[in-house]
Coordinates of N, CA and C in Angstrom, one line a residue:
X1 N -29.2 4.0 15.3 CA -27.8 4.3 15.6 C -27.2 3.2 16.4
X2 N -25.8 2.7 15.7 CA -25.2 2.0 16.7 C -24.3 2.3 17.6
X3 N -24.6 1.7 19.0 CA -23.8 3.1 20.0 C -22.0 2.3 19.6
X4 N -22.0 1.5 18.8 CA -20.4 1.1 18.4 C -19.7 0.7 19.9
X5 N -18.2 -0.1 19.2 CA -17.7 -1.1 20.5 C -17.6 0.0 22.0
X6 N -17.5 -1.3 22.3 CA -16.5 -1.0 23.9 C -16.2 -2.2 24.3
X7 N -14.6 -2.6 23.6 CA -13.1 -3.1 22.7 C -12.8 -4.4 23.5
X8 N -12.0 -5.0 23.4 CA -11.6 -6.2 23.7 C -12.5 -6.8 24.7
X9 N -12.8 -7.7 24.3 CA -13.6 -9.2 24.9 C -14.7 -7.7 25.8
X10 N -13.9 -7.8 26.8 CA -15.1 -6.9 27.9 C -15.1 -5.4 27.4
X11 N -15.1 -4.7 26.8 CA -14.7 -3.4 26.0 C -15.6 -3.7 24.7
X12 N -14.2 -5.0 24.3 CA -15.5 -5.7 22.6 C -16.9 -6.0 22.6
X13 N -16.0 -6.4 24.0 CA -17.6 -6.5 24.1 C -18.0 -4.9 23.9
X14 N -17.6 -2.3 24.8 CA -17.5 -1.1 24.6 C -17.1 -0.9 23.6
X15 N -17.8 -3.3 21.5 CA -18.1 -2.9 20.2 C -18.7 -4.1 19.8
X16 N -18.6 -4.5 20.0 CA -20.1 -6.0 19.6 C -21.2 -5.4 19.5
X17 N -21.7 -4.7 20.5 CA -22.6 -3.6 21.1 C -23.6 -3.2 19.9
X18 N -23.3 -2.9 18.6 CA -24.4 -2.4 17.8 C -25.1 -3.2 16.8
X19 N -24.3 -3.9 17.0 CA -25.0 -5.0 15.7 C -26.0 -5.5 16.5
X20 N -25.9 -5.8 18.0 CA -26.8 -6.7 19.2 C -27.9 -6.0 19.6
X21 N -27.9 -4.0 19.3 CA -28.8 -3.4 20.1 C -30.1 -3.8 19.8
X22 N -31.1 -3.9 20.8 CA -32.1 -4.3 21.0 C -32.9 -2.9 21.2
X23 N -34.4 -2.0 20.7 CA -35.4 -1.8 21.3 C -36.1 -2.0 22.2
X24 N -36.0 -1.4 23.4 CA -36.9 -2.3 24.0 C -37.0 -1.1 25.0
X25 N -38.7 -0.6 25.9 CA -39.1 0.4 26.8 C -38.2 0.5 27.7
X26 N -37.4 -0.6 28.5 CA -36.5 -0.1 29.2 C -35.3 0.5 29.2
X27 N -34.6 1.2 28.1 CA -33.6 1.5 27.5 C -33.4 3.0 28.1
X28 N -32.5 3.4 28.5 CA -32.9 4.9 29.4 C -33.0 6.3 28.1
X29 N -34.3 6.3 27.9 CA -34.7 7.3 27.2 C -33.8 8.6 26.9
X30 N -33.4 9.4 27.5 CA -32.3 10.5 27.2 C -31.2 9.8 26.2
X31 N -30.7 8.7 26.3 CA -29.6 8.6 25.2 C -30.5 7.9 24.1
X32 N -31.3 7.1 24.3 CA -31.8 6.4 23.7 C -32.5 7.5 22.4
X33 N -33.1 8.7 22.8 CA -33.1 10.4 22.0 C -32.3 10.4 21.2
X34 N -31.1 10.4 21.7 CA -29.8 11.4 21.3 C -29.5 10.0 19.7
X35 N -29.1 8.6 20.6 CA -28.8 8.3 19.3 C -29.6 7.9 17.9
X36 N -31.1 7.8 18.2 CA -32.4 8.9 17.4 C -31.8 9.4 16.3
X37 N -31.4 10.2 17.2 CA -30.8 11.8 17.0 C -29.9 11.2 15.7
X38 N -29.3 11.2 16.0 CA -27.9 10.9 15.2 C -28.2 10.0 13.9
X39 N -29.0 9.2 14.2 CA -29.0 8.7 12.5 C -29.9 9.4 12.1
X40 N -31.1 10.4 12.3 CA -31.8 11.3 11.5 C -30.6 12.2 11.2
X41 N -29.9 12.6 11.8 CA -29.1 13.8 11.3 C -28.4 13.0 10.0
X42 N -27.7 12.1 10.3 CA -27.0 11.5 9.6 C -27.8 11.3 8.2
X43 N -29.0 11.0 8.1 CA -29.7 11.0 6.9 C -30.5 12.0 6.2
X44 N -29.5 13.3 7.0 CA -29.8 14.6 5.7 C -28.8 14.8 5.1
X45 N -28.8 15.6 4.0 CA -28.1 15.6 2.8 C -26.9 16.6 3.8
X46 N -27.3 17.6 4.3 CA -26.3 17.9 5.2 C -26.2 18.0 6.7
X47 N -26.3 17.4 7.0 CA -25.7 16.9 9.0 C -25.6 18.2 9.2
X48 N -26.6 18.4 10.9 CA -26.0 19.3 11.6 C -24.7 19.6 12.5
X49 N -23.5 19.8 11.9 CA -22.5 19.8 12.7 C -22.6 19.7 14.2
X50 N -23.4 20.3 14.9 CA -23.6 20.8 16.1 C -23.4 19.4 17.2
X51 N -22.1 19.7 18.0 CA -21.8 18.6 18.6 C -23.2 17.8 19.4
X52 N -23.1 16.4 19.5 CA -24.2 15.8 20.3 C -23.5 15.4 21.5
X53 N -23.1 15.4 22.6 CA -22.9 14.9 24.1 C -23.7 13.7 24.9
X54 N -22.7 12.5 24.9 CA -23.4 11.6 25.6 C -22.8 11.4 26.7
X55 N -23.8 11.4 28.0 CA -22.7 11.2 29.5 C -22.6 10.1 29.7
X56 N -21.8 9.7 30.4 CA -21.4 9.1 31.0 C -22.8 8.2 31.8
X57 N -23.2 8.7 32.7 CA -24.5 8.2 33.4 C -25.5 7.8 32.6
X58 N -25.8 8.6 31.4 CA -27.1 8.1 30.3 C -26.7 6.9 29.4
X59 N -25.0 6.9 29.3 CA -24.3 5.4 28.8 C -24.5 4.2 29.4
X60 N -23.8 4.5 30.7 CA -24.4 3.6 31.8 C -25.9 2.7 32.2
X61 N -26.6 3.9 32.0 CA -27.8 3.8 32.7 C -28.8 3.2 31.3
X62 N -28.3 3.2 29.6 CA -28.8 2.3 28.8 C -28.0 0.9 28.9
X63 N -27.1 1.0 29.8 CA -26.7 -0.8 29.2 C -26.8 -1.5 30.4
X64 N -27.7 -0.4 31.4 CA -28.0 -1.6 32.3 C -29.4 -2.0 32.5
X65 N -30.1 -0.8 31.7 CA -31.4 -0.8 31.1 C -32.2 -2.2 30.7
X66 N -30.9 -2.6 30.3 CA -31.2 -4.0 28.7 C -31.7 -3.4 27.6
X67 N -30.9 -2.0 27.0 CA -30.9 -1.8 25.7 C -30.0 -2.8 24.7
X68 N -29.0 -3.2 25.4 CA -27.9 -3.9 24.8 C -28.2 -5.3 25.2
X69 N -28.4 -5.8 23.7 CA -28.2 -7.2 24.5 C -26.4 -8.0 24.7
X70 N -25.9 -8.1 25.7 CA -24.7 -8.5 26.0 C -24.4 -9.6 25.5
X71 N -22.6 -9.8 25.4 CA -22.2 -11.0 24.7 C -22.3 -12.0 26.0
X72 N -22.5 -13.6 25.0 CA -22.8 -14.6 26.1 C -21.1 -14.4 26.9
X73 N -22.0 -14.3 28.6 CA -20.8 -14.7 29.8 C -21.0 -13.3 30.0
X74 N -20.9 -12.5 29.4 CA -21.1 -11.3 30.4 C -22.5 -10.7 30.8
X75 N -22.2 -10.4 32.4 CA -23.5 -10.4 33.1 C -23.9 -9.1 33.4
X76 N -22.8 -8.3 33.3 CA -22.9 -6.7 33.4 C -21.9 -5.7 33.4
X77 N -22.2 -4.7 32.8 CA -21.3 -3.7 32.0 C -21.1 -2.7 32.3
X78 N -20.4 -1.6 32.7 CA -20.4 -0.5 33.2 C -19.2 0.5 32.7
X79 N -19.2 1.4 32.0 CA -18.0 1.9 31.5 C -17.5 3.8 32.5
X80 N -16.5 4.2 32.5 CA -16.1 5.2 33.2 C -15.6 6.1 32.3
X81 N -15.3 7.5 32.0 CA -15.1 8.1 30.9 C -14.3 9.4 31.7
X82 N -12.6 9.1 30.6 CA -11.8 10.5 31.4 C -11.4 10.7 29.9
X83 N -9.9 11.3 30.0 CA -10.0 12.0 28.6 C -9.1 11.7 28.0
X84 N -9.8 10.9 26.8 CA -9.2 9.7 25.8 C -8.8 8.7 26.5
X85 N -9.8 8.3 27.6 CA -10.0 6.9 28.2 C -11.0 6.5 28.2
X86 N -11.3 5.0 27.9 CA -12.6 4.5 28.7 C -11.8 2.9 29.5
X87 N -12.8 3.2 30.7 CA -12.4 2.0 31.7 C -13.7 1.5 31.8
X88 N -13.7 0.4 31.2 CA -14.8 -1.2 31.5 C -14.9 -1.8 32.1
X89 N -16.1 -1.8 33.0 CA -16.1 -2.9 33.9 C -17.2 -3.8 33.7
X90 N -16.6 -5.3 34.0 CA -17.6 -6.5 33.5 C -18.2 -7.2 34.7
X91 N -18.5 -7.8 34.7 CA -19.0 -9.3 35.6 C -19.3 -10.2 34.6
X92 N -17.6 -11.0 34.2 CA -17.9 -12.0 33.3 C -17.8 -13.6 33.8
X93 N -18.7 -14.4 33.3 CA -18.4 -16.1 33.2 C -17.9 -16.7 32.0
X94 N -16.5 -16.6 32.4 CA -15.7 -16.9 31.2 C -15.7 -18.3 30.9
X95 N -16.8 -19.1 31.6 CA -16.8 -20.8 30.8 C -17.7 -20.7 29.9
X96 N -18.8 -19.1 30.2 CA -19.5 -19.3 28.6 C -19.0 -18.6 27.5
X97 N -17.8 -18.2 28.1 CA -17.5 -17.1 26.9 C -16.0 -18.2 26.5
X98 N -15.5 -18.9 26.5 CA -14.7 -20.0 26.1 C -15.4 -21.2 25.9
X99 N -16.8 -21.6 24.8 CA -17.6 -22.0 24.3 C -17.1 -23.3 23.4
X100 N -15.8 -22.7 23.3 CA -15.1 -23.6 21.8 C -14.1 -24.9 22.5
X101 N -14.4 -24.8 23.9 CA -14.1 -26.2 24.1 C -12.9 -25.7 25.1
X102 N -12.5 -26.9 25.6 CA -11.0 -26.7 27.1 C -10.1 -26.2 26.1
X103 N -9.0 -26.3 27.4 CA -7.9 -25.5 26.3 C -6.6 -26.1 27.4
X104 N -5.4 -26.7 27.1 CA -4.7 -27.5 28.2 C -3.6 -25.9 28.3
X105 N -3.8 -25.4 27.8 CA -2.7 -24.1 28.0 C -3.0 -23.4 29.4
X106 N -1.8 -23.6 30.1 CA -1.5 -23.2 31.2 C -1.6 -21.7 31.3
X107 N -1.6 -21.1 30.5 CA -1.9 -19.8 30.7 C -3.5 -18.8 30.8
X108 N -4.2 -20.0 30.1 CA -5.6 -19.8 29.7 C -6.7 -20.2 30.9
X109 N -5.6 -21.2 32.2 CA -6.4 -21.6 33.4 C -7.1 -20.3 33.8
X110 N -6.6 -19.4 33.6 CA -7.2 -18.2 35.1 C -8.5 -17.8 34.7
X111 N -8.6 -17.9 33.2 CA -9.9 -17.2 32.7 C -10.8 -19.0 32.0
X112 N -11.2 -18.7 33.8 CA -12.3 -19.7 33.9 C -13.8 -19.4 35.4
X113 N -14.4 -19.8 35.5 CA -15.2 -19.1 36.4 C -15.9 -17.9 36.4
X114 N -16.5 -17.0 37.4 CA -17.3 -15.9 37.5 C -15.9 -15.0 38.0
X115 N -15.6 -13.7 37.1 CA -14.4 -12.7 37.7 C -14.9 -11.3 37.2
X116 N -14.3 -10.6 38.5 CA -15.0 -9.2 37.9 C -13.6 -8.4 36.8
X117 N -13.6 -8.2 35.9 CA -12.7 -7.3 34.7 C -12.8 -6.3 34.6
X118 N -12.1 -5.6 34.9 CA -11.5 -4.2 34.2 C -10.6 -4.3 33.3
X119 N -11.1 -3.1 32.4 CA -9.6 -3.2 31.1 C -10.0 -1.0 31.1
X120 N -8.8 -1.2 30.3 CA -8.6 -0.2 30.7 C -7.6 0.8 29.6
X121 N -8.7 1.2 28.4 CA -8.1 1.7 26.9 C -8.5 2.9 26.3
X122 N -7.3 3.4 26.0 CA -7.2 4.3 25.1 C -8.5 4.7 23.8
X123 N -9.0 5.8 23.8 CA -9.8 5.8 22.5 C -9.8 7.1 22.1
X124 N -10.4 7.5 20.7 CA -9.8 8.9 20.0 C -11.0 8.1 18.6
X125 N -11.1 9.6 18.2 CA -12.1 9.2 17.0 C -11.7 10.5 16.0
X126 N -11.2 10.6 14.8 CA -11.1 11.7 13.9 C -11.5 11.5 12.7
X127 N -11.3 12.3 11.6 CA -11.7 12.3 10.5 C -12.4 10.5 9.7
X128 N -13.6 10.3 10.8 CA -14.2 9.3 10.8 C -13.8 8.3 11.2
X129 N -12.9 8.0 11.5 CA -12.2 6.8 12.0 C -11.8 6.7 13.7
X130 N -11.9 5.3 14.5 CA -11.6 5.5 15.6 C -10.6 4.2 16.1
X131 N -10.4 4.8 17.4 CA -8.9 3.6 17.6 C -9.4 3.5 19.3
X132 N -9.5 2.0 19.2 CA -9.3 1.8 21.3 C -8.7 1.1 20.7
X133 N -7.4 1.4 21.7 CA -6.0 0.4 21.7 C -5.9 0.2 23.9
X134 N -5.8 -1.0 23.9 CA -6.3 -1.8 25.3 C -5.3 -1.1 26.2
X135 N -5.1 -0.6 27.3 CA -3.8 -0.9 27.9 C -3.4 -1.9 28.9
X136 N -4.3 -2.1 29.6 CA -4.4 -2.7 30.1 C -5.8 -3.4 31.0
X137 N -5.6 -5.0 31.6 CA -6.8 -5.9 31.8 C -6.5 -6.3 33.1
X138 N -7.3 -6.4 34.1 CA -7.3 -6.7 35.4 C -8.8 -8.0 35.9
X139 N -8.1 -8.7 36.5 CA -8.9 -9.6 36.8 C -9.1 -10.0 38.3
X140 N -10.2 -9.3 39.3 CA -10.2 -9.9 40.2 C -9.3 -8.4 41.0
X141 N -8.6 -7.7 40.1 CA -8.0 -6.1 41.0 C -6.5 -6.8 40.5
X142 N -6.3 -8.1 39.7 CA -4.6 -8.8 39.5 C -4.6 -8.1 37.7
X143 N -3.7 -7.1 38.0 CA -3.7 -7.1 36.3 C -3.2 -8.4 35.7
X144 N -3.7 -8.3 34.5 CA -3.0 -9.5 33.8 C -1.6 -9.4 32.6
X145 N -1.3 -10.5 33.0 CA 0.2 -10.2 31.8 C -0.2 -9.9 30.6
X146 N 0.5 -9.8 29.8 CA 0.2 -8.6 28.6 C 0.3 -9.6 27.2
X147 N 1.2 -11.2 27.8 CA 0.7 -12.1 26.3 C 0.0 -12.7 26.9
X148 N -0.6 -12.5 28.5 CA -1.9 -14.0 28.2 C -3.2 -13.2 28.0
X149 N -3.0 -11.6 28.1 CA -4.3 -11.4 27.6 C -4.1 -11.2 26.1
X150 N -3.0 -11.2 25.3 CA -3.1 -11.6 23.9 C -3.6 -13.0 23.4
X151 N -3.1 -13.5 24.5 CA -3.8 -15.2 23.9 C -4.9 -15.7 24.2
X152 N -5.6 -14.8 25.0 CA -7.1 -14.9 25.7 C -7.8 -14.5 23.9
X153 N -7.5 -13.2 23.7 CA -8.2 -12.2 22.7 C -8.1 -13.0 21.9
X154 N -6.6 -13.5 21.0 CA -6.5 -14.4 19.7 C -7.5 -15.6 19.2
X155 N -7.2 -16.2 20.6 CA -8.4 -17.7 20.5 C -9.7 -17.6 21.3
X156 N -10.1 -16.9 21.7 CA -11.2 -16.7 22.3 C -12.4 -15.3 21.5
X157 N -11.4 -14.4 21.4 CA -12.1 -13.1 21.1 C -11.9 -13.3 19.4
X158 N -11.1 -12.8 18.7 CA -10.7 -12.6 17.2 C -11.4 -13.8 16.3
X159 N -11.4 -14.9 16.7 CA -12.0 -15.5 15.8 C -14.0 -15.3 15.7
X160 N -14.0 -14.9 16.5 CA -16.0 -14.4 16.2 C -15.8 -12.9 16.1
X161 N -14.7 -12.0 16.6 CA -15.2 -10.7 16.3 C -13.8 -10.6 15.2
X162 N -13.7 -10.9 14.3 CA -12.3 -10.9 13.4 C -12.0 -9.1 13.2
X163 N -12.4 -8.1 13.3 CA -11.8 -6.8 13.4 C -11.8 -6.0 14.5
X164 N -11.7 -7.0 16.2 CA -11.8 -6.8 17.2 C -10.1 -7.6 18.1
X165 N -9.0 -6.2 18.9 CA -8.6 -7.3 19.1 C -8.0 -6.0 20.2
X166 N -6.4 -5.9 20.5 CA -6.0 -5.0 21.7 C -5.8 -3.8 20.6
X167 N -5.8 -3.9 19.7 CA -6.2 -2.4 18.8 C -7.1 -2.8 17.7
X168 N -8.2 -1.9 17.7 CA -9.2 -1.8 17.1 C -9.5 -0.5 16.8
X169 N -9.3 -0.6 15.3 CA -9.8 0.7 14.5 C -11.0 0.0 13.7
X170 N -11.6 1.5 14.0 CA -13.1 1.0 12.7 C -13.8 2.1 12.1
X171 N -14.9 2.2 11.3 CA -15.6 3.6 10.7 C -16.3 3.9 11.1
X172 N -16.5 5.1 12.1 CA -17.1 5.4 12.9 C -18.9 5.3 12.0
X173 N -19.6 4.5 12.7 CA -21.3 5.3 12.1 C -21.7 6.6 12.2
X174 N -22.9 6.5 11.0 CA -24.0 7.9 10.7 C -23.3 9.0 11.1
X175 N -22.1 9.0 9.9 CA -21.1 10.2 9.1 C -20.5 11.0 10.7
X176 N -20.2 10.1 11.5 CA -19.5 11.0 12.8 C -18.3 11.6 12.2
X177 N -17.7 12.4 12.0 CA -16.2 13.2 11.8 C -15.3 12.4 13.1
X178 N -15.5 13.3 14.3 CA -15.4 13.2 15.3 C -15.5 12.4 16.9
X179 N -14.8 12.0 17.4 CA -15.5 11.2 18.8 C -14.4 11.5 20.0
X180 N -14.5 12.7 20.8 CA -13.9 13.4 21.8 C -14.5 12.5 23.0
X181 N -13.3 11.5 23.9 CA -14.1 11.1 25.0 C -13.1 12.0 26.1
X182 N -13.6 12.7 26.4 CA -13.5 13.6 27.9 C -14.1 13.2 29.5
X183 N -13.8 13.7 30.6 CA -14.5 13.1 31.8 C -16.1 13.3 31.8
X184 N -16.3 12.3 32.3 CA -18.1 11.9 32.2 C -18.3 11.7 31.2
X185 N -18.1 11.9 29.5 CA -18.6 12.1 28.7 C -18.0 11.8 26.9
X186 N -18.7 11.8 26.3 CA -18.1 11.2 24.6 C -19.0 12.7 24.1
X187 N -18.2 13.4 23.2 CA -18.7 14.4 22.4 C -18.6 13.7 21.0
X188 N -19.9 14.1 20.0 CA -19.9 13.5 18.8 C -20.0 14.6 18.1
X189 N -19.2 14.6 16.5 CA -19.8 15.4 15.8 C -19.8 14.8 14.3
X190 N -21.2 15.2 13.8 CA -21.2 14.8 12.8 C -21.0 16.0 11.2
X191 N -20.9 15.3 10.1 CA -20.3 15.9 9.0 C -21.0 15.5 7.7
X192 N -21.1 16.3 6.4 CA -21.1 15.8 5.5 C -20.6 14.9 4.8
X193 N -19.5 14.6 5.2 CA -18.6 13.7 3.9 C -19.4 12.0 4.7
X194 N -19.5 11.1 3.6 CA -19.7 10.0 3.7 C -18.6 9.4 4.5
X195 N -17.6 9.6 4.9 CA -16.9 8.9 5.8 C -17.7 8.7 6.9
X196 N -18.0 7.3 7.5 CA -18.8 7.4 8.6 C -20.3 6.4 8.3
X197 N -20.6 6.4 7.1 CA -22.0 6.0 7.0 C -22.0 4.3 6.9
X198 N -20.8 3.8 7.3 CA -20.7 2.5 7.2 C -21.2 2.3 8.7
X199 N -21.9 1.1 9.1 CA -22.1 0.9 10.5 C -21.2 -0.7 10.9
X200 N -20.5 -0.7 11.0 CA -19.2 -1.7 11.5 C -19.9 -2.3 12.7
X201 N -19.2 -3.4 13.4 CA -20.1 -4.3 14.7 C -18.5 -3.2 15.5
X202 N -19.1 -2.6 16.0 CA -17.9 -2.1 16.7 C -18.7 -1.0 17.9
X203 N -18.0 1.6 19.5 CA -17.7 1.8 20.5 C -17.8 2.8 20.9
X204 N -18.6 3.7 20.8 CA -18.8 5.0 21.5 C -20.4 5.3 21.5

């Protein structure tokens, strides 16, 4: 099962996330279960509805595990969970994650060096489909303006994750219906209908 994004660059990163997941003994066992769980359900003719609950802490506690392997530049991940929010927190080196060379754009100076990020988006998941739309990105505790973090994402982020951007819809994996993120926690439910059974590089 792929635990899907968490959204733009540091978030995209809360969806890069499944295509990168890694096996490996350190992975905190309880979620590492659940999402088990979920693609065996997913691969019976009929799915047990029966919601699956992932906390907050057992989220946490796999991505610092080194279940995930992280996109290059970021050093560590931490997500917060209220209701139909998630807030990301990074520790990124954005001279490895701007790879593709300098850039003389004055607006692009800030995101250079070791800075801690928060972003801070919206998410909702229904009839298979789900949406983190960003609201906002903070750098250092300085939010950032709202076209230079479009112009960070466009030339930096969208061109390697091309269906990753400040809104990001995608198909939820292993026939989820549903994706309730409430405080501490993401409720999943899964369904019969084939909506869902695509696994996208994508957040919950």
């Amino acid at each position: 099962m792929n635990p899907t994004r968490i959204a733009v660059l540091i978030l995209a990163m809360v969806a890069a996330l499944p295509a990168q997941q890694q096996q490996r003994p350190s992975a905190a066992g309880s979620l590492s279960a659940q999402l088990n769980y979920l693609r065996e359900n997913a691969a019976r003719q009929r799915p047990d509805p029966a919601p699956t609950v992932l906390s907050q802490a057992d989220i946490n506690a796999y991505l610092a595990g080194g279940a995930v392997k992280l996109p290059s530049g970021v050093e560590s991940l931490a997500v917060a969970l209220h209701a139909q929010q998630i807030i990301g927190s990074a520790k990124i080196d954005f001279d490895k994650v701007r790879t593709a060379g300098s850039d003389n754009n004055p607006f692009l100076s800030m995101f250079s060096g070791v800075h801690e990020v928060v972003v801070d988006a919206f998410a909702e998941g229904t009839d298979g489909k789900a949406l983190i739309r960003v609201n906002s990105a903070s750098l250092d505790g300085i939010v950032l303006p709202r076209f230079a973090l479009e112009l960070f994402v466009s030339k930096y982020v969208t061109p390697k994750h091309p269906n990753i951007g400040l809104d990001t819809r995608f198909t939820m994996p292993e026939r989820i219906s549903t994706a309730m993120v409430s405080e501490g926690r993401v409720t999943l439910v899964q369904r019969k209908s084939d909506t869902g059974r695509q696994t996208p590089d994508g957040i919950f």
